[in-house]
Every structure is written in C-alpha cells, then in structure tokens.
Amino acid sequence: MNRRIALSVLALVTVLLALAVLPLGRLLDQREQTSFRDSAEATGRTLASSAEENLSDHKSAAPTLRLLAATQSDGDCATVYDGTGRVLFRTSCDSAQGATAQDLVRAAVADAQAHTHQGDGLMTVATPIGDADEPVGAAVLTRSLDPLHDRIAAVQGWLAAIAVGGLLAGALLSVALARWVGRPLHEVDRAAQRLGDGHLEVRAPVRAGPPEVRRLAATFNTMAARTEALVHGHRTVIADVSHQLRTPLAALRLRLDLLGGEADAGTAQELAGAQEEIARLSRLVDGLLAVARAESAVPRPTPVRVADLVAERVDAWEPVASERRVTLTADSPDGPDGPADLLAFLGPGDLEQVLDNLIANAVDAAREGGRVRVRARPAGATVQLVVTDDGPGMSPDARAAAFRRFGNPHAKGSGLGLAIVHRLVTANGGTARLQETPGGGLTVTLELPAPPRRVAQVSRAPQPGTRRTDP
C-alpha cells in the first residue's frame, strides 16, 4: 500500500509539473525570441534614422559611421544601402551583405516595411530609410543567434532544475505521506495477525496516522478486548463445569454401587440401568467438555505432514479395527509433491484428534468384514482428506445435524465426535462435509488449508545431515 500511495502522489506531482513547466518553457522561449527580434529591429530603426539624415537631409555621415562602429563593437554587422541596392556605409564584417541581404533590401524598399530573416545562426533585419511613401534605401543589421540560444538554454535549465526539485520534493512528500498512512495500518494488520494467532492481549497503537486509521485502531482494540473477555470467560466456565459436573457424577455413581450391593435382584437390575445412564451422562459431559475446549482454543497453525500423520493414526487404530474384523487402509505415498509431501496448515495436535475421531466413528459404523479407507490428496490450494466406510451410513437429516453440538436425535453415544471434527477443521480455516458412500456407508471429506508458499518451501526442505531421495 505504501508503494501505491507514493507512486500515486508522485504521478500526480509529475503530471502537474508537466502541465505547468512545459507550457511555461514554451512561453518563455517565445518571449525570448520576440525580445531578441524586437531588440534587433530597434537597433535597425536607429541605424535607419541616422542614415536618413545623411541621405534625405544631406547632413554629415559622421553620426552614421559612429553608430556603425558602436554596432560592430556590440558584435553585430550592419550595411546601409541606397534605393538601388548600392552599398553606402558598412562595418568591416560582411555578414550583412549577400543575396539574402539584397533580397531583404528590395522587399523593404518596395513595401516600406521592415523584413526579418532567421537562418544560418544569424538574424537579419532590413529596415527602410526615409518616408513611408518613398524609401531612399535600407539599413541591414545581422546579429548572431548564439545569445538567444544561450538565454533559452539558461531558461530551460532553470525550468529543468525547478522540475527536478519539484519531483524530489514530491517524492519525499509521497514517501512521508505513504508512511504516515501506511505505518498505522501495518501496525493494525500485525496486531490482527497476532490476535488471530492467539495473543489475545495484543492491541494496536491509536496515536498515529489519519483520523480514520486511528478510529480503525480504536475499534480493533475494542473488538480485541471483548474477544479476550469472552474467551477468558468461556475458559473459566469450562473449568468450573469440569469440576462441578464430574465430582457429583462420580459421587452418584459410587452411591449407586453401594446401593446395588445391598439391594434385591429387581432393585439391583434397576440400579444397573441407572449406572448405564450415569455412564452415558459422563460420556456426554466429557464430549461436551471436549467440544468446549475445541471451541475455546485458538489454533496457531504450523505445517503438518498429512501422509505421516495418516499412516501413524492408521497404525494406532489397526488393532482395534482387526479386533472388530474391519479392514483399515490408508493411501500409500506417491512421491514428491504427491501425498507423501502434502502439507496442511493446522494447529498442533488438531489433525491427530480429527483423524482419531473420524477413524473411531468409521470403525464403529463399519459392519463385520467391512472396510475403512483414509486417503489424502492435493486439491488446488487445499489438502483434501477423505475417510470412507461401508457401514449403514446416515440419512440426509442425520447428516445435516451431525455437526451440531446439541439437538442431534440421530447420534449414537454422545454424538459429539463429528461436532469436534467440524470445530477443529473450521477453526483452522477448512471445511467439512458428509456424503453418502456409493454402495452404502458414509464419506467424510475435509478441505484443509495448505501453508503459505514460503512456509511450505521451508517445511519441505531436507533437514541438515539427511539426504532425500526421490522414488
């Protein structure tokens, strides 16, 4: 953002300078040229006026000669012609003579007006001598264009220096403005990232930047404070519930055990049923606490090798599946950039808990001689984890309610395993969905976020002292 702000301001300054400096430079060039021509024409009129006293009034030529000498000392050349084009007086330099001068003389005498020609590094001015009706000759003055070019170059140099100075000032201003606006936003962004990583105490500075950014920082701080209060309150409730519910349930279970030992057969049977309900209630409380802990936890994602964890959890659950005569399999690694190198970006321990819940549910649901399959594969910018069983499956209503903590009448046991999975996956930025397995059963599909490219490259790099070989 800082770069965009700086480039936008600099582009605006550049456009304004271009709109101001270029027309001003052109105007000053024209002004210098006009001034230079007017100066040459004024000198030519002075010379023509002096020559008229000699030609028309037959006065002495001394003033004209002195004026010619002064003109030459100023670096100009001049020649006085009569009406027939004959040279009467001239300076020692001959640039005021030649075909161009003769043409200008004839034109000046013919229409009694001054004529100017610019070329070959000279400006030539022919001024008629005498009355406007009957000129008696013409005075020709030539002046080098070098002073004009020098003045134009000086003007352009000053304008260029002003433009460069303006660009430098605009660049400094744009950088300062970008930092003034961008630095507080970066602080808010960093605070938001840290808050998302679980640092609930983080706050953004509110004393820098424009008023809008300060208001944004203040609003963020209010949100962070409320989030911190809610999370801490939630954790406190969890701790209280953990102590307040488990102890009475254990005491009640013990009392029922004591009563069962002294009761008759009918009463003992009823007490055994009560014990089963208390055990079910204990499992429900444990499940609710697990869901609450999952909801209160703020994950701090790290790269996780999906294939390694899948293989590890499948090995751990293999004895349970074999005891129930269920085949539990996992996809084998396919080599570099395949499932063997798949990385997910999850909180520590989250994928293990997700796999344990899914495999446990699938093994419980699978029929004897059935099969549970776990596979991972890349899916664009995510990692797809699929757990499939061939059990009785779930009805559409049961699938719709499976991720709820409460109000799932189709659940067996506590019915919170899928709710915990859904919470852990969505808390890390992923998605979870349930589908019917073709031929019968349930398929759970998880879309897990992949780590950023830079983190993934570091995580895939071989560890020091090891050598990686491609299959």
PDB file of C-alpha atoms in Angstrom, residues 81 94-106 117 124:
ATOM      1  CA  TYR A  81      22.071  50.604 -48.933  1.00  0.00           C
ATOM      2  CA  ASP A  94      30.349  41.387 -44.304  1.00  0.00           C
ATOM      3  CA  SER A  95      27.548  39.184 -42.928  1.00  0.00           C
ATOM      4  CA  ALA A  96      25.077  41.998 -43.691  1.00  0.00           C
ATOM      5  CA  GLN A  97      25.850  41.643 -47.402  1.00  0.00           C
ATOM      6  CA  GLY A  98      24.990  38.955 -49.848  1.00  0.00           C
ATOM      7  CA  ALA A  99      21.995  37.576 -51.670  1.00  0.00           C
ATOM      8  CA  THR A 100      19.799  37.332 -48.579  1.00  0.00           C
ATOM      9  CA  ALA A 101      20.537  40.945 -47.622  1.00  0.00           C
ATOM     10  CA  GLN A 102      19.876  42.159 -51.176  1.00  0.00           C
ATOM     11  CA  ASP A 103      16.509  40.368 -51.237  1.00  0.00           C
ATOM     12  CA  LEU A 104      15.527  41.902 -47.919  1.00  0.00           C
ATOM     13  CA  VAL A 105      16.592  45.366 -49.107  1.00  0.00           C
ATOM     14  CA  ARG A 106      14.468  45.135 -52.240  1.00  0.00           C
ATOM     15  CA  HIS A 117      15.114  36.627 -41.836  1.00  0.00           C
ATOM     16  CA  THR A 124      18.970  39.623 -40.459  1.00  0.00           C
TER      17      THR A 124
END
